[in-house]
mmCIF file of C-alpha atoms in Angstrom:
data_model
loop_
_atom_site.group_PDB
_atom_site.id
_atom_site.type_symbol
_atom_site.label_atom_id
_atom_site.label_comp_id
_atom_site.label_asym_id
_atom_site.label_seq_id
_atom_site.Cartn_x
_atom_site.Cartn_y
_atom_site.Cartn_z
ATOM 1 C CA ASN A 1 195.536 141.925 152.947
ATOM 2 C CA ALA A 2 195.814 142.818 156.595
ATOM 3 C CA LEU A 3 198.303 141.964 159.338
ATOM 4 C CA ALA A 4 197.117 141.574 162.943
ATOM 5 C CA VAL A 5 199.513 142.721 165.572
ATOM 6 C CA ALA A 6 199.795 143.165 169.366
ATOM 7 C CA ASP A 7 201.302 146.504 170.267
ATOM 8 C CA HIS A 8 203.141 145.903 173.627
ATOM 9 C CA ASP A 9 204.285 149.506 174.105
ATOM 10 C CA GLY A 10 206.859 148.417 176.672
ATOM 11 C CA LEU A 11 204.264 146.479 178.832
ATOM 12 C CA ASP A 12 205.203 143.167 180.211
ATOM 13 C CA GLY A 13 202.814 140.458 179.009
ATOM 14 C CA GLY A 14 200.652 141.950 176.320
ATOM 15 C CA GLY A 15 199.142 145.042 174.869
ATOM 16 C CA ALA A 16 196.379 146.254 172.504
ATOM 17 C CA LEU A 17 195.423 144.556 169.293
ATOM 18 C CA SER A 18 195.163 146.255 165.919
ATOM 19 C CA TYR A 19 195.557 145.332 162.278
ATOM 20 C CA LEU A 20 197.453 146.993 159.444
ATOM 21 C CA THR A 21 196.618 147.399 155.833
ATOM 22 C CA ALA A 22 198.614 149.171 153.168
ATOM 23 C CA ASN A 23 196.951 152.434 154.095
ATOM 24 C CA THR A 24 195.738 152.369 157.634
ATOM 25 C CA ARG A 25 195.799 150.924 161.208
ATOM 26 C CA VAL A 26 192.537 149.765 162.795
ATOM 27 C CA SER A 27 192.504 149.502 166.548
ATOM 28 C CA LEU A 28 190.649 146.426 167.893
ATOM 29 C CA THR A 29 191.069 146.281 171.725
ATOM 30 C CA ALA A 30 191.911 148.792 174.436
ATOM 31 C CA VAL A 31 195.236 149.402 175.884
ATOM 32 C CA PRO A 32 195.578 147.750 179.323
ATOM 33 C CA THR A 33 195.849 149.748 182.395
ATOM 34 C CA LYS A 34 198.162 147.469 184.378
ATOM 35 C CA SER A 35 201.605 146.245 183.423
ATOM 36 C CA GLY A 36 201.469 142.450 182.675
ATOM 37 C CA ASP A 37 197.939 142.602 181.435
ATOM 38 C CA GLY A 38 196.823 142.771 177.848
ATOM 39 C CA ASP A 39 196.154 140.955 174.636
ATOM 40 C CA SER A 40 198.530 138.898 172.528
ATOM 41 C CA ALA A 41 198.891 136.340 169.713
ATOM 42 C CA PRO A 42 195.994 137.438 167.386
ATOM 43 C CA SER A 43 195.013 134.975 164.728
ATOM 44 C CA TRP A 44 192.581 135.595 161.743
ATOM 45 C CA SER A 45 189.476 133.381 161.325
ATOM 46 C CA PRO A 46 189.589 131.699 157.865
ATOM 47 C CA ASP A 47 187.022 134.100 156.494
ATOM 48 C CA ALA A 48 188.929 137.092 158.010
ATOM 49 C CA SER A 49 185.712 138.310 159.789
ATOM 50 C CA LYS A 50 187.274 138.135 163.311
ATOM 51 C CA LEU A 51 190.347 137.322 165.369
ATOM 52 C CA VAL A 52 191.013 135.079 168.211
ATOM 53 C CA PHE A 53 193.581 136.101 170.836
ATOM 54 C CA GLY A 54 194.874 135.553 174.311
ATOM 55 C CA ARG A 55 194.193 137.966 177.173
ATOM 56 C CA ILE A 56 195.939 138.207 180.500
ATOM 57 C CA GLN A 57 194.046 139.923 183.482
ATOM 58 C CA LYS A 58 196.256 139.415 186.581
ATOM 59 C CA GLY A 59 194.707 139.389 190.017
ATOM 60 C CA THR A 60 191.267 138.281 188.691
ATOM 61 C CA SER A 61 189.413 135.003 188.326
ATOM 62 C CA GLN A 62 189.827 135.617 184.536
ATOM 63 C CA TYR A 63 193.597 135.413 184.822
ATOM 64 C CA SER A 64 194.167 134.044 181.413
ATOM 65 C CA SER A 65 191.568 133.494 178.735
ATOM 66 C CA ILE A 66 190.926 133.160 174.967
ATOM 67 C CA TRP A 67 188.734 135.811 173.362
ATOM 68 C CA THR A 68 187.379 136.682 169.894
ATOM 69 C CA VAL A 69 186.697 140.096 168.367
ATOM 70 C CA ASP A 70 185.095 141.101 165.115
ATOM 71 C CA ARG A 71 187.119 142.730 162.396
ATOM 72 C CA ASP A 72 185.679 146.120 163.241
ATOM 73 C CA GLY A 73 186.589 145.798 166.940
ATOM 74 C CA SER A 74 183.000 145.025 168.048
ATOM 75 C CA ASN A 75 181.713 141.899 169.830
ATOM 76 C CA GLU A 76 184.596 141.036 172.174
ATOM 77 C CA ARG A 77 183.717 137.688 173.512
ATOM 78 C CA ARG A 78 185.534 135.403 176.002
ATOM 79 C CA ILE A 79 185.229 131.864 174.843
ATOM 80 C CA SER A 80 187.656 130.076 177.261
ATOM 81 C CA ILE A 81 189.082 130.876 180.695
ATOM 82 C CA ALA A 82 191.822 129.335 182.831
ATOM 83 C CA GLY A 83 193.532 130.074 186.128
ATOM 84 C CA CYS A 84 196.915 129.768 184.355
ATOM 85 C CA TYR A 85 198.249 130.773 181.042
ATOM 86 C CA SER A 86 196.512 130.048 177.768
ATOM 87 C CA SER A 87 197.939 131.388 174.571
ATOM 88 C CA ASP A 88 198.643 131.208 170.810
ATOM 89 C CA PRO A 89 195.019 130.334 169.746
ATOM 90 C CA THR A 90 194.672 129.355 166.042
ATOM 91 C CA TRP A 91 191.687 128.496 163.981
ATOM 92 C CA SER A 92 191.387 125.267 161.913
ATOM 93 C CA PRO A 93 191.052 125.890 158.215
ATOM 94 C CA ASP A 94 187.317 125.166 158.221
ATOM 95 C CA GLY A 95 186.827 127.564 161.126
ATOM 96 C CA SER A 96 185.057 124.975 163.241
ATOM 97 C CA ARG A 97 187.897 124.546 165.919
ATOM 98 C CA ILE A 98 190.553 126.457 167.680
ATOM 99 C CA VAL A 99 193.795 124.920 169.031
ATOM 100 C CA PHE A 100 195.900 126.644 171.706
ATOM 101 C CA TRP A 101 198.456 125.853 174.488
ATOM 102 C CA SER A 102 197.758 126.195 178.173
ATOM 103 C CA SER A 103 198.913 125.324 181.655
ATOM 104 C CA ARG A 104 195.265 125.142 182.737
ATOM 105 C CA ASP A 105 195.711 121.647 184.178
ATOM 106 C CA HIS A 106 199.082 122.401 185.812
ATOM 107 C CA CYS A 107 198.442 125.564 187.700
ATOM 108 C CA GLY A 108 200.674 126.709 190.554
ATOM 109 C CA THR A 109 200.386 129.796 192.698
ATOM 110 C CA ASN A 110 199.322 133.334 191.579
ATOM 111 C CA GLY A 111 198.493 132.054 188.108
ATOM 112 C CA GLN A 112 202.000 130.797 187.448
ATOM 113 C CA PRO A 113 202.296 127.410 185.719
ATOM 114 C CA LEU A 114 204.219 124.603 187.314
ATOM 115 C CA THR A 115 207.640 124.341 185.621
ATOM 116 C CA GLY A 116 207.225 123.413 182.016
ATOM 117 C CA ASP A 117 203.762 121.963 182.401
ATOM 118 C CA TYR A 118 201.872 123.311 179.424
ATOM 119 C CA GLU A 119 200.076 121.328 176.773
ATOM 120 C CA LEU A 120 197.975 121.573 173.645
ATOM 121 C CA TYR A 121 194.186 121.796 173.787
ATOM 122 C CA VAL A 122 191.516 122.002 171.083
ATOM 123 C CA MET A 123 187.844 123.306 171.407
ATOM 124 C CA ASN A 124 184.994 124.253 169.214
ATOM 125 C CA ALA A 125 185.122 127.735 167.751
ATOM 126 C CA ASP A 126 182.508 128.846 170.352
ATOM 127 C CA GLY A 127 184.706 127.646 173.250
ATOM 128 C CA SER A 128 182.766 124.451 173.981
ATOM 129 C CA SER A 129 184.155 120.968 174.308
ATOM 130 C CA VAL A 130 187.728 121.859 175.358
ATOM 131 C CA ARG A 131 189.922 118.746 175.428
ATOM 132 C CA ALA A 132 193.592 118.084 175.861
ATOM 133 C CA LEU A 133 195.304 116.558 172.834
ATOM 134 C CA GLY A 134 197.207 113.967 174.796
ATOM 135 C CA THR A 135 200.491 115.766 174.335
ATOM 136 C CA ALA A 136 203.391 115.666 176.798
ATOM 137 C CA PRO A 137 204.271 118.711 178.965
ATOM 138 C CA ASN A 138 206.542 121.364 177.573
ATOM 139 C CA THR A 139 204.502 121.751 174.413
ATOM 140 C CA LYS A 140 203.393 124.996 172.784
ATOM 141 C CA ALA A 141 202.868 127.047 169.509
ATOM 142 C CA PRO A 142 200.378 124.860 167.662
ATOM 143 C CA SER A 143 199.597 125.325 164.032
ATOM 144 C CA PHE A 144 196.983 123.501 161.885
ATOM 145 C CA SER A 145 197.927 121.943 158.673
ATOM 146 C CA PRO A 146 196.073 123.222 155.599
ATOM 147 C CA ASP A 147 193.829 120.126 155.552
ATOM 148 C CA GLY A 148 193.000 120.560 159.247
ATOM 149 C CA GLN A 149 194.071 116.922 159.972
ATOM 150 C CA SER A 150 197.488 117.581 161.618
ATOM 151 C CA LEU A 151 199.237 119.922 163.890
ATOM 152 C CA ALA A 152 202.827 121.257 163.929
ATOM 153 C CA PHE A 153 204.112 122.385 167.375
ATOM 154 C CA ALA A 154 207.174 123.047 169.494
ATOM 155 C CA SER A 155 208.034 120.790 172.289
ATOM 156 C CA SER A 156 210.897 119.618 174.626
ATOM 157 C CA ARG A 157 208.840 116.571 175.473
ATOM 158 C CA ASP A 158 211.727 114.126 175.219
ATOM 159 C CA GLY A 159 213.837 115.939 177.787
ATOM 160 C CA SER A 160 216.128 117.674 175.215
ATOM 161 C CA ALA A 161 217.869 120.945 176.107
ATOM 162 C CA GLY A 162 215.722 123.094 173.768
ATOM 163 C CA PHE A 163 212.354 122.973 171.853
ATOM 164 C CA ASP A 164 212.151 121.118 168.638
ATOM 165 C CA ILE A 165 209.476 121.009 165.945
ATOM 166 C CA TYR A 166 207.030 118.023 165.817
ATOM 167 C CA THR A 167 203.934 117.134 163.863
ATOM 168 C CA MET A 168 201.132 114.779 164.744
ATOM 169 C CA ARG A 169 197.545 113.893 163.688
ATOM 170 C CA LEU A 170 194.807 115.694 165.492
ATOM 171 C CA ASP A 171 193.880 112.447 167.303
ATOM 172 C CA GLY A 172 197.522 112.224 168.713
ATOM 173 C CA SER A 173 198.773 109.555 166.249
ATOM 174 C CA ASN A 174 201.575 109.648 163.751
ATOM 175 C CA LEU A 175 203.940 111.670 166.029
ATOM 176 C CA LYS A 176 207.035 112.860 164.188
ATOM 177 C CA LYS A 177 210.066 114.841 165.321
ATOM 178 C CA LEU A 178 211.229 117.159 162.612
ATOM 179 C CA THR A 179 214.243 119.054 164.039
ATOM 180 C CA THR A 180 216.958 118.349 166.518
ATOM 181 C CA THR A 181 219.056 121.254 167.687
ATOM 182 C CA ALA A 182 220.578 122.542 170.940
ATOM 183 C CA SER A 183 218.681 125.784 170.531
ATOM 184 C CA ASP A 184 215.042 126.460 170.627
ATOM 185 C CA ASP A 185 212.972 125.795 167.469
ATOM 186 C CA THR A 186 209.350 127.236 167.693
ATOM 187 C CA ASP A 187 206.483 128.930 166.074
ATOM 188 C CA PRO A 188 205.960 126.521 163.212
ATOM 189 C CA THR A 189 203.699 127.571 160.332
ATOM 190 C CA TRP A 190 202.648 125.344 157.399
ATOM 191 C CA SER A 191 203.028 126.312 153.749
ATOM 192 C CA PRO A 192 199.663 126.626 151.899
ATOM 193 C CA ASN A 193 200.264 123.268 150.129
ATOM 194 C CA GLY A 194 201.209 121.512 153.341
ATOM 195 C CA LEU A 195 204.569 120.259 152.134
ATOM 196 C CA ARG A 196 206.818 122.526 154.147
ATOM 197 C CA ILE A 197 206.871 124.173 157.566
ATOM 198 C CA ALA A 198 208.617 127.439 158.353
ATOM 199 C CA TYR A 199 209.719 128.025 161.994
ATOM 200 C CA ARG A 200 211.716 130.343 164.137
#
């Protein structure tokens, strides 16, 4: 019954997080002071007690990191940090793991990723045991299936002109390409019964 949003307010890169209900807006994180900094891509935990999100802090050792915050805006906590971009964190249905995409292993200068080199990673919900999922570069926007056993994601891993939607098991097996278009297909989301995938 609540929609988490990132309010960019004209800033490049991110903004402040809040969530909307039918009657109110609840602020969660502070508005950044520098253009290019801020929070983005909030995702609810399965029990709706907290959100996980990406944060950019340019010019610091914490350039890009994954954070959580409680539903009332308290207990901001950094759970993963990288010298390059990390974004789109999403909880597994049981709340035990978080999947995200990052260029953490392909970092160029000034926090910028090497061209196209971003992959999928999974970690425990407390940020421990981060591991790459064995996906090829140019892979982003992961989404857990309702049973927590598979991922949908966007990738141009086969060298195609645009991103297409793929699925695979969490161990990297059973890779399937679902779309083939000249444009970019991205941001897949599973239906609650796991039979369909909506995408942008």
